[in-house]
Each structure stands twice: as structure tokens, then as C-alpha cells.
Tab-separated table of C-alpha atoms and ligand atoms in Angstrom:
chain	number	residue	atom	x	y	z
A	1	UNK	CA	67.112	101.846	114.061
A	2	UNK	CA	64.680	103.328	111.519
A	3	UNK	CA	63.354	106.807	112.174
A	4	UNK	CA	59.845	108.249	111.974
A	5	UNK	CA	59.230	111.997	112.102
A	6	UNK	CA	56.008	113.240	113.658
A	7	UNK	CA	54.754	115.905	111.244
A	8	UNK	CA	52.834	117.969	113.759
A	9	UNK	CA	53.300	121.190	115.656
A	10	UNK	CA	50.743	120.153	118.290
A	11	UNK	CA	52.535	118.948	121.442
A	12	UNK	CA	49.382	117.224	122.775
A	13	UNK	CA	49.256	115.121	119.617
A	14	UNK	CA	52.981	114.354	120.002
A	15	UNK	CA	52.437	112.926	123.498
A	16	UNK	CA	49.377	110.866	122.466
A	17	UNK	CA	51.209	109.515	119.380
A	18	UNK	CA	54.380	108.699	121.351
A	19	UNK	CA	52.380	106.837	124.010
A	20	UNK	CA	50.670	104.694	121.386
A	21	UNK	CA	53.761	103.891	119.306
A	22	UNK	CA	55.881	103.082	122.359
A	23	UNK	CA	57.929	99.883	122.102
A	24	UNK	CA	58.105	99.779	118.283
A	25	UNK	CA	61.679	99.460	116.943
A	26	UNK	CA	61.529	103.080	115.708
A	27	UNK	CA	63.302	106.229	116.769
A	28	UNK	CA	60.527	108.792	117.106
A	29	UNK	CA	61.612	112.340	116.217
A	30	UNK	CA	59.642	115.580	115.946
A	31	UNK	CA	59.842	118.764	113.899
A	32	UNK	CA	62.003	120.226	116.703
A	33	UNK	CA	64.733	117.853	115.471
A	34	UNK	CA	64.344	119.241	111.917
A	35	UNK	CA	64.008	123.041	112.206
A	36	UNK	CA	64.278	123.326	108.370
A	37	UNK	CA	61.192	121.183	107.740
A	38	UNK	CA	58.228	123.518	107.457
A	39	UNK	CA	54.628	122.308	107.685
A	40	UNK	CA	52.579	123.080	104.562
A	41	UNK	CA	49.328	125.015	104.488
A	42	UNK	CA	46.326	122.849	105.387
A	43	UNK	CA	44.100	123.779	102.472
A	44	UNK	CA	42.539	120.466	101.543
A	45	UNK	CA	38.790	119.959	102.075
A	46	UNK	CA	39.234	116.613	103.901
A	47	UNK	CA	41.110	115.300	106.952
A	48	UNK	CA	42.742	112.617	104.767
A	49	UNK	CA	43.873	115.158	102.165
A	50	UNK	CA	45.519	117.343	104.775
A	51	UNK	CA	47.125	114.419	106.615
A	52	UNK	CA	48.653	113.125	103.341
A	53	UNK	CA	49.857	116.617	102.449
A	54	UNK	CA	51.561	117.143	105.862
A	55	UNK	CA	53.190	113.674	105.953
A	56	UNK	CA	54.480	113.884	102.368
A	57	UNK	CA	55.892	117.419	102.857
A	58	UNK	CA	57.839	116.356	105.946
A	59	UNK	CA	59.022	113.069	104.379
A	60	UNK	CA	60.299	115.083	101.398
A	61	UNK	CA	62.043	117.670	103.569
A	62	UNK	CA	63.733	115.142	105.863
A	63	UNK	CA	64.178	112.090	103.633
A	64	UNK	CA	62.698	110.021	106.453
A	65	UNK	CA	59.390	108.268	107.081
A	66	UNK	CA	56.868	110.811	108.379
A	67	UNK	CA	53.567	110.460	110.226
A	68	UNK	CA	50.927	113.196	110.208
A	69	UNK	CA	47.569	113.478	111.958
A	70	UNK	CA	44.763	115.650	110.678
A	71	UNK	CA	41.802	115.683	112.978
A	72	UNK	CA	38.848	117.710	114.145
A	73	UNK	CA	35.332	117.883	115.473
A	74	UNK	CA	32.206	117.551	113.331
A	75	UNK	CA	29.047	118.841	115.033
A	76	UNK	CA	25.835	117.495	113.472
A	77	UNK	CA	23.690	120.589	114.323
A	78	UNK	CA	26.353	122.758	112.558
A	79	UNK	CA	26.324	120.550	109.429
A	80	UNK	CA	29.739	119.159	110.271
A	81	UNK	CA	31.493	122.371	111.314
A	82	UNK	CA	34.141	123.160	112.497
A	83	UNK	CA	35.484	120.048	110.634
A	84	UNK	CA	38.820	120.568	108.933
A	85	UNK	CA	38.868	124.104	110.337
A	86	UNK	CA	38.718	122.870	113.967
A	87	UNK	CA	42.117	124.296	114.950
A	88	UNK	CA	41.245	127.682	113.411
A	89	UNK	CA	37.489	127.802	114.120
A	90	UNK	CA	37.594	131.134	115.986
A	91	UNK	CA	40.313	132.583	113.751
A	92	UNK	CA	43.945	132.018	112.774
A	93	UNK	CA	45.559	133.437	115.918
A	94	UNK	CA	42.942	132.250	118.391
A	95	UNK	CA	43.462	129.466	120.948
A	96	UNK	CA	41.512	126.405	122.112
A	97	UNK	CA	39.690	128.545	124.690
A	98	UNK	CA	38.353	130.864	121.970
A	99	UNK	CA	37.292	127.869	119.862
A	100	UNK	CA	35.400	126.395	122.776
A	101	UNK	CA	33.665	129.740	123.491
A	102	UNK	CA	32.549	130.012	119.886
A	103	UNK	CA	31.274	126.430	119.892
A	104	UNK	CA	29.183	127.083	123.019
A	105	UNK	CA	27.850	130.294	121.425
A	106	UNK	CA	26.848	128.571	118.201
A	107	UNK	CA	25.067	125.846	120.197
A	108	UNK	CA	23.389	128.222	122.675
A	109	UNK	CA	19.871	126.981	123.519
A	110	UNK	CA	20.293	123.860	121.361
A	111	UNK	CA	18.888	120.947	123.447
A	112	UNK	CA	21.298	118.234	124.585
A	113	UNK	CA	19.860	115.530	122.323
A	114	UNK	CA	20.592	117.639	119.240
A	115	UNK	CA	24.215	118.293	120.271
A	116	UNK	CA	25.709	115.079	118.846
A	117	UNK	CA	29.232	115.339	117.388
A	118	UNK	CA	32.113	113.171	116.208
A	119	UNK	CA	35.847	113.553	116.497
A	120	UNK	CA	37.552	112.403	113.298
A	121	UNK	CA	41.182	111.510	112.730
A	122	UNK	CA	43.142	110.726	109.622
A	123	UNK	CA	46.724	109.462	110.018
A	124	UNK	CA	49.040	109.381	107.037
A	125	UNK	CA	52.423	107.672	106.974
A	126	UNK	CA	54.612	108.729	104.060
A	127	UNK	CA	57.406	106.294	103.317
A	128	UNK	CA	60.189	107.569	101.013
A	129	UNK	CA	60.658	105.237	98.075
A	130	UNK	CA	57.367	103.514	98.834
A	131	UNK	CA	53.859	104.967	99.140
A	132	UNK	CA	51.731	106.977	101.595
A	133	UNK	CA	49.481	104.901	103.828
A	134	UNK	CA	46.245	106.241	105.332
A	135	UNK	CA	44.119	105.234	108.317
A	136	UNK	CA	40.880	106.957	109.392
A	137	UNK	CA	38.807	106.609	112.574
A	138	UNK	CA	36.151	108.488	114.483
A	139	UNK	CA	34.530	108.663	117.931
A	140	UNK	CA	30.971	109.829	118.603
A	141	UNK	CA	29.738	111.839	121.578
A	142	UNK	CA	27.946	115.063	122.303
A	143	UNK	CA	28.772	118.666	123.159
A	144	UNK	CA	27.971	119.728	126.763
A	145	UNK	CA	26.609	123.187	127.702
A	146	UNK	CA	29.737	123.952	129.765
A	147	UNK	CA	33.288	122.648	130.209
A	148	UNK	CA	34.086	119.702	132.467
A	149	UNK	CA	37.566	118.422	133.348
A	150	UNK	CA	41.161	119.606	133.128
A	151	UNK	CA	42.910	116.934	131.048
A	152	UNK	CA	43.367	116.496	127.297
A	153	UNK	CA	43.326	119.497	124.950
A	154	UNK	CA	41.243	121.344	122.417
A	155	UNK	CA	37.537	120.520	122.558
A	156	UNK	CA	38.012	117.734	125.182
A	157	UNK	CA	36.312	119.639	128.071
A	158	UNK	CA	33.099	119.926	125.993
A	159	UNK	CA	33.132	116.467	124.406
A	160	UNK	CA	30.973	114.097	126.467
A	161	UNK	CA	31.617	110.417	125.855
A	162	UNK	CA	28.453	108.653	126.963
A	163	UNK	CA	29.852	105.096	127.624
A	164	UNK	CA	32.348	106.570	130.145
A	165	UNK	CA	29.845	109.082	131.596
A	166	UNK	CA	32.609	111.675	131.324
A	167	UNK	CA	34.136	114.241	129.022
A	168	UNK	CA	37.454	113.426	127.325
A	169	UNK	CA	39.029	116.037	129.610
A	170	UNK	CA	37.793	114.095	132.660
A	171	UNK	CA	39.164	110.760	131.453
A	172	UNK	CA	42.757	109.712	132.259
A	173	UNK	CA	44.931	109.782	129.051
A	174	UNK	CA	45.009	105.972	128.759
A	175	UNK	CA	41.189	105.785	128.955
A	176	UNK	CA	40.771	108.487	126.300
A	177	UNK	CA	43.281	106.685	124.097
A	178	UNK	CA	41.316	103.411	124.380
A	179	UNK	CA	38.275	104.906	122.663
A	180	UNK	CA	39.297	108.124	120.930
A	181	UNK	CA	39.466	108.780	117.198
A	182	UNK	CA	43.268	109.179	117.446
A	183	UNK	CA	43.747	106.211	119.778
A	184	UNK	CA	41.877	103.876	117.418
A	185	UNK	CA	43.662	105.237	114.324
A	186	UNK	CA	47.054	104.941	116.048
A	187	UNK	CA	46.502	101.315	117.025
A	188	UNK	CA	45.848	100.522	113.384
A	189	UNK	CA	48.867	102.640	112.405
A	190	UNK	CA	50.984	100.676	114.848
A	191	UNK	CA	49.946	97.418	113.148
A	192	UNK	CA	50.783	98.984	109.765
A	193	UNK	CA	54.205	100.070	110.995
A	194	UNK	CA	54.846	96.595	112.481
A	195	UNK	CA	54.157	95.145	109.001
A	196	UNK	CA	56.342	97.724	107.275
A	197	UNK	CA	59.245	97.111	109.641
A	198	UNK	CA	59.381	93.343	109.111
B	201	ITT	P1	49.129	120.009	113.391
B	201	ITT	O1	48.429	120.392	112.110
B	201	ITT	O2	50.438	120.708	113.556
B	201	ITT	O3	49.229	118.519	113.571
B	201	ITT	P2	46.833	121.216	114.699
B	201	ITT	O4	46.399	121.383	116.115
B	201	ITT	O5	46.865	122.448	113.810
B	201	ITT	O6	48.267	120.499	114.658
B	201	ITT	P3	44.769	119.995	113.057
B	201	ITT	O7	44.830	120.983	111.956
B	201	ITT	O8	44.663	118.550	112.747
B	201	ITT	O9	45.975	120.094	114.085
B	201	ITT	O10	43.523	120.441	113.980
B	201	ITT	C1	43.073	119.585	114.925
B	201	ITT	C2	42.188	120.364	115.905
B	201	ITT	O11	41.029	119.556	116.165
B	201	ITT	C3	42.907	120.562	117.233
B	201	ITT	O12	43.635	121.753	117.240
B	201	ITT	C4	41.749	120.528	118.202
B	201	ITT	O13	41.103	121.763	118.207
B	201	ITT	C5	40.780	119.531	117.558
B	201	ITT	N1	41.068	118.146	118.055
B	201	ITT	C6	41.642	117.121	117.357
B	201	ITT	N2	41.773	116.031	118.153
B	201	ITT	C7	41.348	116.403	119.364
B	201	ITT	C8	41.255	115.729	120.580
B	201	ITT	O14	41.694	114.476	120.757
B	201	ITT	N3	40.740	116.395	121.623
B	201	ITT	C9	40.295	117.670	121.490
B	201	ITT	N4	40.365	118.378	120.373
B	201	ITT	C10	40.884	117.756	119.308
């Protein structure tokens, strides 16, 4: 069976990706299976640039097909910030909690209708001996004034998805995956992989 390596150090992404690629004739491995494969610095100005960089680095290091996700939150009132810096918004060694605190601080007193935001996701699949394929998707919502829900990760407790009347952290994983930036991108990636495997 062919292998695909998930080029991510984020365990929440690993579980979302595994759920959406389930059933494909592919052995899904992670960086834990390849301790020598180091993730490169994410220094590109776009999600697609960083996704391609991560996937190609891991494909080169392992000699196997590699899939990388680069994603983040773009807040309209903040001119698209935190954007590609979403994981490091509050600083290199800060956690999701610190990022959410900073986001609430930057949006303090901003009325709800001006708190629109989009999650964006770029997925790159680097195939040794072939090319690197790219898929991009987004999901629009708004940023609440306080956290709601315990599920998901990252900015999910603050990201209100109007059609569901809930934050991503309040939605069961399958419901989030139906509509999320990553869920939509992974469904297209799954179709791509099905084509590549035949
Ligand atoms: P890898 O680079 O190792 O894949 P990372 O967490 O550093 O993991 P990114 O650089 O792509 O990943 O940053 C993505 C950040 O965007 C992530 O850490 C969250 O803060 C946020 N994010 C992305 N998708 C999200 C989602 O579905 N729900 C909540 N926050 C999300």
C-alpha cells in the first residue's frame, strides 16, 4: 500500500486529516514515524507558499508522498491579521489561549457586525517524481466577544459560524468538518488522491 506522510506537528490537524482521508488505500503516517524529518521554517507570505514548502521538505526527507496544511484566521477589521502568523500571533512560545486573549484585546469594543473573519486553508501534496498539487478553501464567520464551547482547537471557541448558530468549538467534529476550510479542502484533496492512486 502507498504511504502518505502528514507534514504537520499539530495533533488536532492530524486527527481532522485522518478522519477525512479514512478509507483511501493509503497508509497514513506522521512525523512521529520519521523523527529525522524536520519541518522547515514557515517564512512565506502566503498559506499556499508555506503549505508547498512544508510538503516538499517532508517528501524530500522521507522519499514518500507528503501532505501539508497551512491555515489560519484572517480578521477583516485587522486587515487580514493574524493570517499566516495565526499559530504565532501572541509570540513564538505562546499557546492558543494567549492567541485568543490577544485577539479579544485587539477587537475590544469593536461591534459584532464589524467582527467578520475567515479561516483559510491551503493543502499541498508533494509527490516524489511528480509534482506538488495545491488546494485552497475558506470558511467565513465572525469573532465573538468571549469564548464558547470546548471542542476543536485554536481559535475555534471564538469563531462563530452563523448557519449553525454555534462556534466551531460547540460543533461536533463531523459538523465542523462538513463546513470548515480544512474539511472542504480535504474533500477536494481526497478526490485528488483518488485520481493519483488509480
Ligand atoms: P503545522 O505547521 O505543524 O502544520 P501549526 O499549528 O503551526 O501546525 P499553521 O502554521 O498552519 O499550523 O497555523 C495554523 C494556526 O491557525 C493554528 O495553530 C490555529 O491557531 C489556527 N487554525 C487553523 N485552522 C484552525 C481551525 O480549524 N480551528 C481553529 N484554529 C485554526
